[in-house]
CSV table of C-alpha atoms in Angstrom, one decimal:
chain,number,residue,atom,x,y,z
A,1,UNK,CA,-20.1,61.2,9.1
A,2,UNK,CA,-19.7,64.4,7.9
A,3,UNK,CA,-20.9,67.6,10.8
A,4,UNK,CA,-24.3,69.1,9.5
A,5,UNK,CA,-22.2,72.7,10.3
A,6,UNK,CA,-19.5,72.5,8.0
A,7,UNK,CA,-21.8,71.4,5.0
A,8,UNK,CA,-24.3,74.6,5.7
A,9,UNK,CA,-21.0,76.6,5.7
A,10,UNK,CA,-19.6,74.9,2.4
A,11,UNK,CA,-23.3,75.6,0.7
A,12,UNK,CA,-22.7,79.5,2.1
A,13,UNK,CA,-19.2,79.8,0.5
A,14,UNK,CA,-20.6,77.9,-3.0
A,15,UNK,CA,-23.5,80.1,-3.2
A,16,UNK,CA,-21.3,83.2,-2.7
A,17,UNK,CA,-19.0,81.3,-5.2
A,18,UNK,CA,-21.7,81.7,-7.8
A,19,UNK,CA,-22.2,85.1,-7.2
A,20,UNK,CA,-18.5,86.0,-8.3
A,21,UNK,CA,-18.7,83.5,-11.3
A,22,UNK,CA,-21.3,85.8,-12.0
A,23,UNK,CA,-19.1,89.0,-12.4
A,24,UNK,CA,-16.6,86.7,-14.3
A,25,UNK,CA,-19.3,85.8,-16.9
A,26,UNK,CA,-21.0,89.5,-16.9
A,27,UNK,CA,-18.2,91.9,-16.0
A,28,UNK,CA,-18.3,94.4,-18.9
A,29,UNK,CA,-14.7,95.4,-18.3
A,30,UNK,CA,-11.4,92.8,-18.0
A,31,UNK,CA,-10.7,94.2,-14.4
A,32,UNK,CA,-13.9,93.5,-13.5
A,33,UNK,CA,-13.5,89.9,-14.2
A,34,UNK,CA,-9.8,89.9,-12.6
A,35,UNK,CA,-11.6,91.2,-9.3
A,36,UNK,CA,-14.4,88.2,-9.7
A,37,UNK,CA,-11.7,85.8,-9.9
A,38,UNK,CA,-9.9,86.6,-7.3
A,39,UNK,CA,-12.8,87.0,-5.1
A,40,UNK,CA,-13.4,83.0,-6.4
A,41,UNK,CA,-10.0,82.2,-5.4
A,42,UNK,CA,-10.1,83.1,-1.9
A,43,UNK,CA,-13.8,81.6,-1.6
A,44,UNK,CA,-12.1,78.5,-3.0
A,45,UNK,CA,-9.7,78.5,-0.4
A,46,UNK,CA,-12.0,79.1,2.5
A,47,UNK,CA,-14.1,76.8,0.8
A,48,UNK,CA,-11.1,73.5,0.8
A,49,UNK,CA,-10.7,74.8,4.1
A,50,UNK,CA,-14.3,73.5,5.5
A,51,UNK,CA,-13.9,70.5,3.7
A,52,UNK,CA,-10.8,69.3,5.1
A,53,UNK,CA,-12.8,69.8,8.8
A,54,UNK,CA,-15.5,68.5,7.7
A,55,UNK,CA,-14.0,65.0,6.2
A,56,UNK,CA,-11.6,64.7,9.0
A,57,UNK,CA,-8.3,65.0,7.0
A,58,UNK,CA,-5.9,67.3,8.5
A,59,UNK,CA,-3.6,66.4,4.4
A,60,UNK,CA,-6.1,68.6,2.7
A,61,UNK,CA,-5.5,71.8,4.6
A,62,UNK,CA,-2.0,71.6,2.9
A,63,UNK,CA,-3.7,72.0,-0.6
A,64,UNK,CA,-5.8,75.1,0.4
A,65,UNK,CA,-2.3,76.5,1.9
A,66,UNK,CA,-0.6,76.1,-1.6
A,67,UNK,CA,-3.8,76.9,-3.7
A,68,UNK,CA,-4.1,80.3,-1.8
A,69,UNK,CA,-0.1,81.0,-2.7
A,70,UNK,CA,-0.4,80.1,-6.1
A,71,UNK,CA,-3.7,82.4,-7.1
A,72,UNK,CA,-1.7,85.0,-6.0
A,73,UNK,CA,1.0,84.6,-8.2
A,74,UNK,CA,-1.3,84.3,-10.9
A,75,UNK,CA,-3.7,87.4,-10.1
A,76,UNK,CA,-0.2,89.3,-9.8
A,77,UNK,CA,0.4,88.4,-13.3
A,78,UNK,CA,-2.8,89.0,-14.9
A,79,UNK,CA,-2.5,92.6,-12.6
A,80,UNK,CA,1.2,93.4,-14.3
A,81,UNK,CA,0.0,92.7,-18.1
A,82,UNK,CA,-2.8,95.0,-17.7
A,83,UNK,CA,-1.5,97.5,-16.6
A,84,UNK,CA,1.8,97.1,-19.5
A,85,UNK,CA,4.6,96.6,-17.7
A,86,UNK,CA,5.2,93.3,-19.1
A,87,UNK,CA,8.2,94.3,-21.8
B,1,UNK,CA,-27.7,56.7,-15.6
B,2,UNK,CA,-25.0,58.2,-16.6
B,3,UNK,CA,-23.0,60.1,-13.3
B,4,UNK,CA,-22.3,63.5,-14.0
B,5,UNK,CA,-18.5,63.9,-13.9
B,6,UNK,CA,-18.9,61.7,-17.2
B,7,UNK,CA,-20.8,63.8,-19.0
B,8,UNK,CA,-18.8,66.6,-18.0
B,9,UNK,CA,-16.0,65.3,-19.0
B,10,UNK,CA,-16.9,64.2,-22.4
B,11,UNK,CA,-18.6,67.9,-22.8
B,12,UNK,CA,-15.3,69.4,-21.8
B,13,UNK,CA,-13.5,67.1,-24.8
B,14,UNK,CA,-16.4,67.6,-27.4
B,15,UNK,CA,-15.5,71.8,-26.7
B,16,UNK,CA,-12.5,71.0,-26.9
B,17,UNK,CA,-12.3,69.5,-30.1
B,18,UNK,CA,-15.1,71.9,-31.5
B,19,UNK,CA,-12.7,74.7,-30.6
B,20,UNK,CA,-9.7,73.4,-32.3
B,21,UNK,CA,-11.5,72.4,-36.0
B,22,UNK,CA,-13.5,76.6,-35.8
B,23,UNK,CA,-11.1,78.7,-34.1
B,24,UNK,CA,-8.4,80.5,-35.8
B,25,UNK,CA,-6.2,82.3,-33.4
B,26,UNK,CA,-3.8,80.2,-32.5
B,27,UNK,CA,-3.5,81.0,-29.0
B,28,UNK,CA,-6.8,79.9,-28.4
B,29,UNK,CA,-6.5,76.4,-30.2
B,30,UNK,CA,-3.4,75.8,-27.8
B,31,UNK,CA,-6.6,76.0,-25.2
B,32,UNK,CA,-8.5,74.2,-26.7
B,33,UNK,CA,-5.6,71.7,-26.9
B,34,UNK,CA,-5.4,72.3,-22.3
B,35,UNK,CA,-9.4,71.7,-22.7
B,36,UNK,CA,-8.9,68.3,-24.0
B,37,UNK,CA,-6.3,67.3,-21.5
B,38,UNK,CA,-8.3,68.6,-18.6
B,39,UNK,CA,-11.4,66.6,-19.6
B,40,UNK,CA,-9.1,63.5,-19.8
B,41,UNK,CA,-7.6,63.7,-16.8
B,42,UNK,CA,-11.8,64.4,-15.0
B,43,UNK,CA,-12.8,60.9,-16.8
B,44,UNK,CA,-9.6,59.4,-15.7
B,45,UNK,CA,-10.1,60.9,-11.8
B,46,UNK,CA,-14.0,59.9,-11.4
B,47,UNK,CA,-13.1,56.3,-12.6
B,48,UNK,CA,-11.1,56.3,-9.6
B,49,UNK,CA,-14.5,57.4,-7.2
B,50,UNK,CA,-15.5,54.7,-4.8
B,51,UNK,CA,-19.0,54.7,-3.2
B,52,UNK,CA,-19.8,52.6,0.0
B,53,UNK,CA,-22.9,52.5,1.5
B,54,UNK,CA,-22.1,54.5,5.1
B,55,UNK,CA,-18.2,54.7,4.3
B,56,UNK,CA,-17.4,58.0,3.4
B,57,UNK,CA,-14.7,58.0,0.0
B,58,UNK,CA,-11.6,59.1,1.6
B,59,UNK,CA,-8.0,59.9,-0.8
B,60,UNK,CA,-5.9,56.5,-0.5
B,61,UNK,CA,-3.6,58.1,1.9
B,62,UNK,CA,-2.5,56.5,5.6
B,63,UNK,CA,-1.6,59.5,7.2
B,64,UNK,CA,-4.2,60.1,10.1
B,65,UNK,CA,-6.5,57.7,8.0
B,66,UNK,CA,-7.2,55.7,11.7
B,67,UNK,CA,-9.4,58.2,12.9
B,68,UNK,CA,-11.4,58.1,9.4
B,69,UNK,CA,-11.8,55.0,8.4
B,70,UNK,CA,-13.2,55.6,5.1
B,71,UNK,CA,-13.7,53.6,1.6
B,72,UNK,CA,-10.1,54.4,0.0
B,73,UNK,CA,-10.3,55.6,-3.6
B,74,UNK,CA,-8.2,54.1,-6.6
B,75,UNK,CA,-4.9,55.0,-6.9
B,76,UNK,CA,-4.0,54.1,-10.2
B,77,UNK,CA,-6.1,56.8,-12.1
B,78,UNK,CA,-4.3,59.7,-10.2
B,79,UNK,CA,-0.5,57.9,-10.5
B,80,UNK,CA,-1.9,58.2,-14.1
B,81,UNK,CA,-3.3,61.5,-14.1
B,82,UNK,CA,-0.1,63.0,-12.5
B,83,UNK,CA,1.9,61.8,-15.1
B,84,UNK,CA,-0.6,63.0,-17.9
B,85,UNK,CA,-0.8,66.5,-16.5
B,86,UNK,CA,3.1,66.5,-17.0
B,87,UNK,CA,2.9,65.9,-20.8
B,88,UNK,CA,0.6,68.3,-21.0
B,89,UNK,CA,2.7,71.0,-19.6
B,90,UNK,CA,5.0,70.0,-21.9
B,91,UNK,CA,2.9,70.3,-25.1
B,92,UNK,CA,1.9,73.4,-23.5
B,93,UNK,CA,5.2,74.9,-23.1
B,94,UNK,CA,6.6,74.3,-26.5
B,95,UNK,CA,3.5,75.2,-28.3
B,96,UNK,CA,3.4,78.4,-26.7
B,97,UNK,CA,7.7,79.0,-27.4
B,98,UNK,CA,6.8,77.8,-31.0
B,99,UNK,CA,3.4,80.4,-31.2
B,100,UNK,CA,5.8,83.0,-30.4
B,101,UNK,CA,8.3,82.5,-33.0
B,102,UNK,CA,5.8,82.4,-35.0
B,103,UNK,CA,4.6,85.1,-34.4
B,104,UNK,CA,8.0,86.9,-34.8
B,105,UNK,CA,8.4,85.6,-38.4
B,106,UNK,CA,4.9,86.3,-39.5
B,107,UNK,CA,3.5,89.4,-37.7
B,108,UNK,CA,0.3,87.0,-37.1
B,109,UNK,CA,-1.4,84.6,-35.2
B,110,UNK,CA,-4.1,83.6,-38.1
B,111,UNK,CA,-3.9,79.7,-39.0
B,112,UNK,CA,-5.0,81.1,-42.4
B,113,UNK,CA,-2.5,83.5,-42.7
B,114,UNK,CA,0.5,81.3,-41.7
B,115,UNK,CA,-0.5,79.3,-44.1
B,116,UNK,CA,0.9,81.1,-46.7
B,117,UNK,CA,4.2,80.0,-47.7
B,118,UNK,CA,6.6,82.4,-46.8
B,119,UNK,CA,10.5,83.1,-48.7
């Protein structure tokens, strides 16, 4: 079954995740919701992370590896086109 | 009782679909299209779901599946749902190349202002 100590940390990391949705949803300005998703992004991660440990499969750490590369492409690009140096 | 990934789903389509008949900007109704798809393939995906009673749903994988030992979901829903999400990059990709020409011939992104006929 799954250890009680990785489900209290994956209800830490979801509750923290609903703090940054949060900014995404309120931020009054667009960096403001660039920095609340990027803050969800690495949550995300560390949340797949505890999941993997806590069901046992050692294959789902590989999706939290790529996840974690491919937000930062896309943060990088989001980054670039605000600040207009996408010509 | 309903499970909740199914009502999700069908919310995420009945956006979608709302978005594409109210929007104008035709950026967004490409969205709305990616909306649409993404509910799809959730429906699709929690079809798959397989609930045992002390087996804990595992992905239908055998590499180090002998120290789990878990109910194996359905394959066939994620073959399928791989396959979907690469028509749907697709459709993205050449609505988006065809949104920019248009943009290029019309100065606009209005569906009511590209309707107008044009030369």
């Amino acid at each position: 079954m799954i250890a009680p100590e990785f489900l209290y940390a994956v209800v830490v990391v979801m509750i923290a995740a609903f703090l940054s949705l949060l900014r995404v949803f309120l931020g009054p300005s667009v960096p403001d919701r660039v920095v609340g998703v990027d803050t969800l992004n690495t949550l995300i991660v560390a949340g797949m992370v505890l999941l993997g440990a806590a069901y046992d499969r050692t294959i789902y750490i590989d999706v939290a590896i790529v996840y974690a590369l491919l937000s930062y492409v896309g943060t990088l690009a989001i980054a670039r086109y605000l600040q207009g140096g996408l010509e | 009782m309903i499970p909740f990934q199914f009502i999700t789903a069908f919310l995420m389509m009945a956006m979608g679909i709302y978005a594409l008949l109210y929007r104008r900007n035709l950026i967004k109704l490409i969205l709305a299209l990616n909306i649409i798809d993404s509910g799809i393939h959730l429906l699709l995906i929690s079809f798959g779901y397989r609930v045992e009673l002390g087996r804990i749903p595992t992905a239908p994988i055998y590499t180090g599946y002998e120290t789990v030992k878990g109910a194996m979901v359905a394959p066939l829903p994620q073959a399928l749902t791989l396959t979907s999400i690469v028509i749907g990059v697709c459709v993205l990709a050449l609505a988006m190349a065809l949104t920019m020409n248009a943009y290029r011939h019309y100065g606009s992104l209005d569906v009511k202002e590209l309707r107008r006929l044009r030369g």
